[in-house]
Short mmCIF file of C-alpha atoms in Angstrom, two decimals:
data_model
loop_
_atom_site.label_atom_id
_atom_site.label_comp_id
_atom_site.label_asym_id
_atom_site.label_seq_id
_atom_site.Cartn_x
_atom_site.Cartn_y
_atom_site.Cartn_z
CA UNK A 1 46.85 20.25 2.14
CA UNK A 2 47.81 23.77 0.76
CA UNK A 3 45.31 26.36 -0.14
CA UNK A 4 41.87 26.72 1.09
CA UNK A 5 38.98 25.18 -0.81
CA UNK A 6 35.36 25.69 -0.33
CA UNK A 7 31.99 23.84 -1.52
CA UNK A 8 28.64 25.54 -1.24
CA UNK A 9 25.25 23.68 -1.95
CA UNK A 10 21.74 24.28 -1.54
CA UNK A 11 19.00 22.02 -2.16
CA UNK A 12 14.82 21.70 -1.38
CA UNK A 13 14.24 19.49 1.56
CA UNK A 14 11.36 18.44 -0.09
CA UNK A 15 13.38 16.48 -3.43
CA UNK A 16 14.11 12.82 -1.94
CA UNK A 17 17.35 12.71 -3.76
CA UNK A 18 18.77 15.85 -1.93
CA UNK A 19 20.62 13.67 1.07
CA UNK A 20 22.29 11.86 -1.57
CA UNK A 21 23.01 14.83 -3.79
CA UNK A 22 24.78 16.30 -0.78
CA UNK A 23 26.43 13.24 0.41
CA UNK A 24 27.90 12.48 -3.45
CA UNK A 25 28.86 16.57 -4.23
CA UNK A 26 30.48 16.19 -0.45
CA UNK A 27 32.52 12.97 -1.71
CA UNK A 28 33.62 14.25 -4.91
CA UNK A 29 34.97 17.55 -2.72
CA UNK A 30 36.77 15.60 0.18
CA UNK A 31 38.13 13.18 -2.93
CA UNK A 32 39.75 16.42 -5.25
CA UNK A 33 41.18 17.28 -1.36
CA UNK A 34 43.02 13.66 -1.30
CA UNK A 35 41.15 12.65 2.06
CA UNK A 36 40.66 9.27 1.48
CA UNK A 37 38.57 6.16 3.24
CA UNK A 38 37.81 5.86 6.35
CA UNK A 39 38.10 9.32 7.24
CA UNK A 40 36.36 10.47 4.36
CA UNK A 41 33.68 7.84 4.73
CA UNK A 42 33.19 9.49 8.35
CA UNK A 43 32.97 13.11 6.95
CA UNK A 44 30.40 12.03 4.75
CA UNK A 45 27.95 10.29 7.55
CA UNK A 46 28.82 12.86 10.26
CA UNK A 47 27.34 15.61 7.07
CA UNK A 48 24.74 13.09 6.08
CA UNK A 49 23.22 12.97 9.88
CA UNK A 50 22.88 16.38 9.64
CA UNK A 51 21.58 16.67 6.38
CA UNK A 52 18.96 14.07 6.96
CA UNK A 53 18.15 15.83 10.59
CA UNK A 54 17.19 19.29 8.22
CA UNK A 55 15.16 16.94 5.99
CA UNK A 56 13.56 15.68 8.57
CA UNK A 57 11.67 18.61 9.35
CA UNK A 58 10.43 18.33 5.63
CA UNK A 59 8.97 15.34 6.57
CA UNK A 60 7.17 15.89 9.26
CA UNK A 61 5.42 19.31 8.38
CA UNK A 62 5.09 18.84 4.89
CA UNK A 63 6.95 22.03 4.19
CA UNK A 64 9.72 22.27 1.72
CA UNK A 65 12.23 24.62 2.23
CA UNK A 66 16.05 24.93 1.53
CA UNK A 67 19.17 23.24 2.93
CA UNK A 68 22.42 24.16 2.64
CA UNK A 69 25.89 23.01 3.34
CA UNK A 70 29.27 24.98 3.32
CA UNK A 71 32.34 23.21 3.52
CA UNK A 72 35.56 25.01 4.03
CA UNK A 73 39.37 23.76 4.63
CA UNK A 74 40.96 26.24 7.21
CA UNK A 75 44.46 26.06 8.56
CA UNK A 76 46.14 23.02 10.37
CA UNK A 77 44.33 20.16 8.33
CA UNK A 78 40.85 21.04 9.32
CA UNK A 79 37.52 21.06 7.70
CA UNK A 80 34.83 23.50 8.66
CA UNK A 81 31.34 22.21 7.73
CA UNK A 82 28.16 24.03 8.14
CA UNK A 83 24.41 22.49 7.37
CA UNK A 84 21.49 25.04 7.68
CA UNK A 85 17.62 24.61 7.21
CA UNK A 86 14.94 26.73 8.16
CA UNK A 87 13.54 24.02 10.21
CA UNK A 88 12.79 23.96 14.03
CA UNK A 89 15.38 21.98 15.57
CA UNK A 90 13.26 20.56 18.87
CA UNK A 91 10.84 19.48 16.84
CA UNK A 92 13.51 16.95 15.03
CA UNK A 93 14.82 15.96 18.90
CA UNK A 94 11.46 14.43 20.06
CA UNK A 95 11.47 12.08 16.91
CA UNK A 96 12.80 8.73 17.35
CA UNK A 97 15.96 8.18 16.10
CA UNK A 98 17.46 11.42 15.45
CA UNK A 99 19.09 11.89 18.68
CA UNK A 100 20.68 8.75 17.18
CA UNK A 101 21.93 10.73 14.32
CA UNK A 102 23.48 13.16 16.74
CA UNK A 103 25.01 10.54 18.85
CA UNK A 104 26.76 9.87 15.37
CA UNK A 105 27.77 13.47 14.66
CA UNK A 106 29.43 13.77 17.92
CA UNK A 107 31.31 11.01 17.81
CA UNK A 108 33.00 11.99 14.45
CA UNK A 109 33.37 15.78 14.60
CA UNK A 110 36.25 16.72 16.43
CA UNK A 111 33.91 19.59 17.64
CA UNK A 112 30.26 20.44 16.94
CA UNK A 113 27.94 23.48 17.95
CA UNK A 114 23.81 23.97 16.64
CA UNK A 115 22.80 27.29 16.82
CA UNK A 116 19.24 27.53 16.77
CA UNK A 117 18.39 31.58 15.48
CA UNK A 118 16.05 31.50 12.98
CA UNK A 119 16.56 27.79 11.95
CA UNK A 120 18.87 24.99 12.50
CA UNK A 121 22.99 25.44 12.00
CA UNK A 122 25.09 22.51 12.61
CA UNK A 123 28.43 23.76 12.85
CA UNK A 124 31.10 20.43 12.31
CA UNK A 125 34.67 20.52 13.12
CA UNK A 126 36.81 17.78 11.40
CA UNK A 127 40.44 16.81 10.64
CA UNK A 128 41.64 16.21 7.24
CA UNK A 129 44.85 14.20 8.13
CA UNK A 130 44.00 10.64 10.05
CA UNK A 131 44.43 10.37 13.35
CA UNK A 132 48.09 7.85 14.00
CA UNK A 133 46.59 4.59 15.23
CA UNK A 134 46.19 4.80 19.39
CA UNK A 135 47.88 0.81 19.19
CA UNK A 136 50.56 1.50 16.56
CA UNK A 137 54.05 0.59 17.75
CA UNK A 138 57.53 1.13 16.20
CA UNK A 139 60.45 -0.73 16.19
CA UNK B 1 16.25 -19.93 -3.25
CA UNK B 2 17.14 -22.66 -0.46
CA UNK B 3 14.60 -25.09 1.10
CA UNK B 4 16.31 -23.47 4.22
CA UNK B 5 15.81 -20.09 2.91
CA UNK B 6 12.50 -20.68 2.40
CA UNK B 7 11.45 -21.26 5.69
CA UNK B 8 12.98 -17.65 6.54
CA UNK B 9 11.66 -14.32 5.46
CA UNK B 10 14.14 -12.56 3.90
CA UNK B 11 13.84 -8.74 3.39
CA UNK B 12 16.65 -7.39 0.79
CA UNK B 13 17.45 -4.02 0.13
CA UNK B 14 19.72 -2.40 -2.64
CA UNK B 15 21.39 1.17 -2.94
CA UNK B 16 21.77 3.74 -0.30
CA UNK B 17 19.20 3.78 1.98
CA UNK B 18 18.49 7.08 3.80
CA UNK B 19 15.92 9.13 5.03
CA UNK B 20 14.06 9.27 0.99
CA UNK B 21 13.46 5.48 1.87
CA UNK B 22 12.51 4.90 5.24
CA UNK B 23 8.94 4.76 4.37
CA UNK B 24 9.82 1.86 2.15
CA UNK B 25 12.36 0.39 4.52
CA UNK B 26 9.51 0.53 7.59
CA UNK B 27 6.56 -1.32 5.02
CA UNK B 28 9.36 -4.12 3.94
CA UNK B 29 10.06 -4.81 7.73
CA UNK B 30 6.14 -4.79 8.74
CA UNK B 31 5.62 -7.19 5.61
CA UNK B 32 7.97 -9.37 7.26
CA UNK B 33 7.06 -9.13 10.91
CA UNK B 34 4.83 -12.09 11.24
CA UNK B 35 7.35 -14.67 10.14
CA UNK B 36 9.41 -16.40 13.06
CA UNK B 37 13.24 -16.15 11.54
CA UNK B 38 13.84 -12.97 9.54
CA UNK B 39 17.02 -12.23 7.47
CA UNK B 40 17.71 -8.35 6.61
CA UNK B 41 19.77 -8.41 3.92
CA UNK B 42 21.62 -5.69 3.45
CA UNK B 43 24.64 -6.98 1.74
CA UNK B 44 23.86 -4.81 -1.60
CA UNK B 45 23.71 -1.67 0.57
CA UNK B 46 26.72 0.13 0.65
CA UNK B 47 25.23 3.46 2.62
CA UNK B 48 22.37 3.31 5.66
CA UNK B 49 21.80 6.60 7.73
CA UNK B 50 20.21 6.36 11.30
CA UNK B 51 16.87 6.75 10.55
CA UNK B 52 17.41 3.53 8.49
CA UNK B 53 19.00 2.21 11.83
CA UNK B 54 16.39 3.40 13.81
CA UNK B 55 13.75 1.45 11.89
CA UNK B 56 15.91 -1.53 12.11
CA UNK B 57 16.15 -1.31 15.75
CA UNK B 58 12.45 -0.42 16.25
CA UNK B 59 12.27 -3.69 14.21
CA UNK B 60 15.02 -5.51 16.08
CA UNK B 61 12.71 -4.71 19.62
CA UNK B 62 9.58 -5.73 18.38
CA UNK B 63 10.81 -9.14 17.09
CA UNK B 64 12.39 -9.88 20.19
CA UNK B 65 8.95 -9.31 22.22
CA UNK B 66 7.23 -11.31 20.04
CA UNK B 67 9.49 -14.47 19.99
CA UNK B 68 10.90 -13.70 16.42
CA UNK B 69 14.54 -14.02 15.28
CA UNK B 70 16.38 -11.52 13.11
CA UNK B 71 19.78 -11.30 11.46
CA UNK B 72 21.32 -8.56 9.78
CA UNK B 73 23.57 -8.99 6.99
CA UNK B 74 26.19 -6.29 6.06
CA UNK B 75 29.04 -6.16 3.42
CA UNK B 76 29.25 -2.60 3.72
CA UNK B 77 32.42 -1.08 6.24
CA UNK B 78 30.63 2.37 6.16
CA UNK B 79 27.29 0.64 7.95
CA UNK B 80 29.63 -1.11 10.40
CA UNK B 81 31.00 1.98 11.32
CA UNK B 82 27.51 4.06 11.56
CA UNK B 83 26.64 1.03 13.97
CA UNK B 84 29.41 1.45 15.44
CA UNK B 85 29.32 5.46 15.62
CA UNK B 86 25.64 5.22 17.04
CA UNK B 87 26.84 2.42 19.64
CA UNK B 88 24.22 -0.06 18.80
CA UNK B 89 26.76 -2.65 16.97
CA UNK B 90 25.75 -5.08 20.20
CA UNK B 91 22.50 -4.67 19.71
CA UNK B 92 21.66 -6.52 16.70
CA UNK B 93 23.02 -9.91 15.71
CA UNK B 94 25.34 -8.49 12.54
CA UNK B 95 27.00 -10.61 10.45
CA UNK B 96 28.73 -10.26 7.58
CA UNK B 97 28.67 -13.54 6.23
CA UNK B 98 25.52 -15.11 4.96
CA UNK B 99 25.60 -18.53 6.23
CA UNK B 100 26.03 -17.24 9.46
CA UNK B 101 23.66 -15.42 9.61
CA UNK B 102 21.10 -18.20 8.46
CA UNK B 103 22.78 -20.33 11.04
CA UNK B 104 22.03 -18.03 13.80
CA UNK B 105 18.50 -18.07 12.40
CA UNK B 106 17.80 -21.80 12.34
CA UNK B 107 20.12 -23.03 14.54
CA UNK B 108 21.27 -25.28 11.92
CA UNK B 109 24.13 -25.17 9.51
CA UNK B 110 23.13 -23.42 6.56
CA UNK B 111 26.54 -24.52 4.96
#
């Protein structure tokens, strides 16, 4: 990959088509970068957990607010991806199922932090090449 | 549908299912509860997020405490690999293949 691309969104948390809105504009970005299935199929759940964990707060208070995403390539085939909501992350913790949605981000990311100032950043760390297969063998 | 299949309950969903639909997803799988062999069909579902996964395995529990069979059916590679991701592929009895599936549900072959 040469060049650095970027793709900004923001959408209301309230508007039940904003995970898929996110998960299709992420698809269409990872597609123009030539990352193809699986890896881009993982991208897009890793982002999709943590969309759907900023939604979640939606949800549960009734509040709308905004959630945003910023995807950026950076050097050495790596994607930076960033998912912020107002939201207060423990809150989204002590609901079934979305520590299940972390479990998920984890495993994909090659590295993930979540800030919690002021709202909810989850900050996701992926590579843009595949990984060679662990059981491939030459010759 | 099948004399088999209609001794099952089947609940089928279509499209991506996330967090918009898990209201929807939880009343289809309450709707179904009561019936002794269910079938979630989720073979025209190419996208399901974890909340969808966690209603499915809140489902998947209850069933199994009241004496109730379930199935899962999944075309979908992306599902697989949430399941997969989330490590509760064991969990449920997946299939991919529909007669399977109703096999595992009846103990008969559906084929």
């Amino acid at each position: 990959m040469t060049g650095r691309a970027e793709l900004r969104i923001n959408r209301d948390t309230g508007d039940a088509g904003t995970p898929k809105a996110f998960r299709h504009a992420l698809a269409a970005f990872l597609s123009a970068l030539a990352i193809e299935p699986p890896l881009r199929d993982d991208i897009i759940i890793a982002v999709g957990e943590a969309v759907a964990n900023a939604v979640e707060h939606a949800y549960q208070t009734g509040d709308s607010g905004t959630v945003e995403l910023h995807a950026v390539t950076d050097a050495d085939d790596t994607l930076l991806v960033d998912v912020f909501d107002r939201g207060a992350f423990i809150d989204r913790e002590v609901r079934e199922g979305r520590g299940l949605g972390l479990r998920i981000v984890r495993a994909i990311a090659r590295a993930v932090s979540i800030d919690t100032e002021g709202g909810t950043r989850i900050h996701m760390v992926f590579k843009t090449e595949p990984e060679p297969a662990a059981d491939q063998k030459f010759g | 549908m099948s004399e088999l299949e209609s001794s099952l309950e089947v609940v089928r969903f279509a499209g991506e299912l996330d967090i918009s639909r898990r209201d929807e997803v939880t009343g289809a799988l309450e709707r179904a509860k009561a019936a002794p062999a269910i079938l979630v069909d989720l073979s025209e579902v190419p996208y399901a997020d974890s909340t969808v996964l966690a209603e499915l395995l809140r489902f998947h529990a209850q069933a199994q405490a009241n004496g109730r069979r379930i199935a899962v059916l999944i075309h979908s590679p992306q599902i697989a690999r949430i399941m997969d991701y989330a490590g509760v592929s064991a969990t449920f009895p997946v299939f991919d293949d529909r007669g399977a599936a109703l096999t595992h549900l009846t103990g008969t072959n559906a084929t």
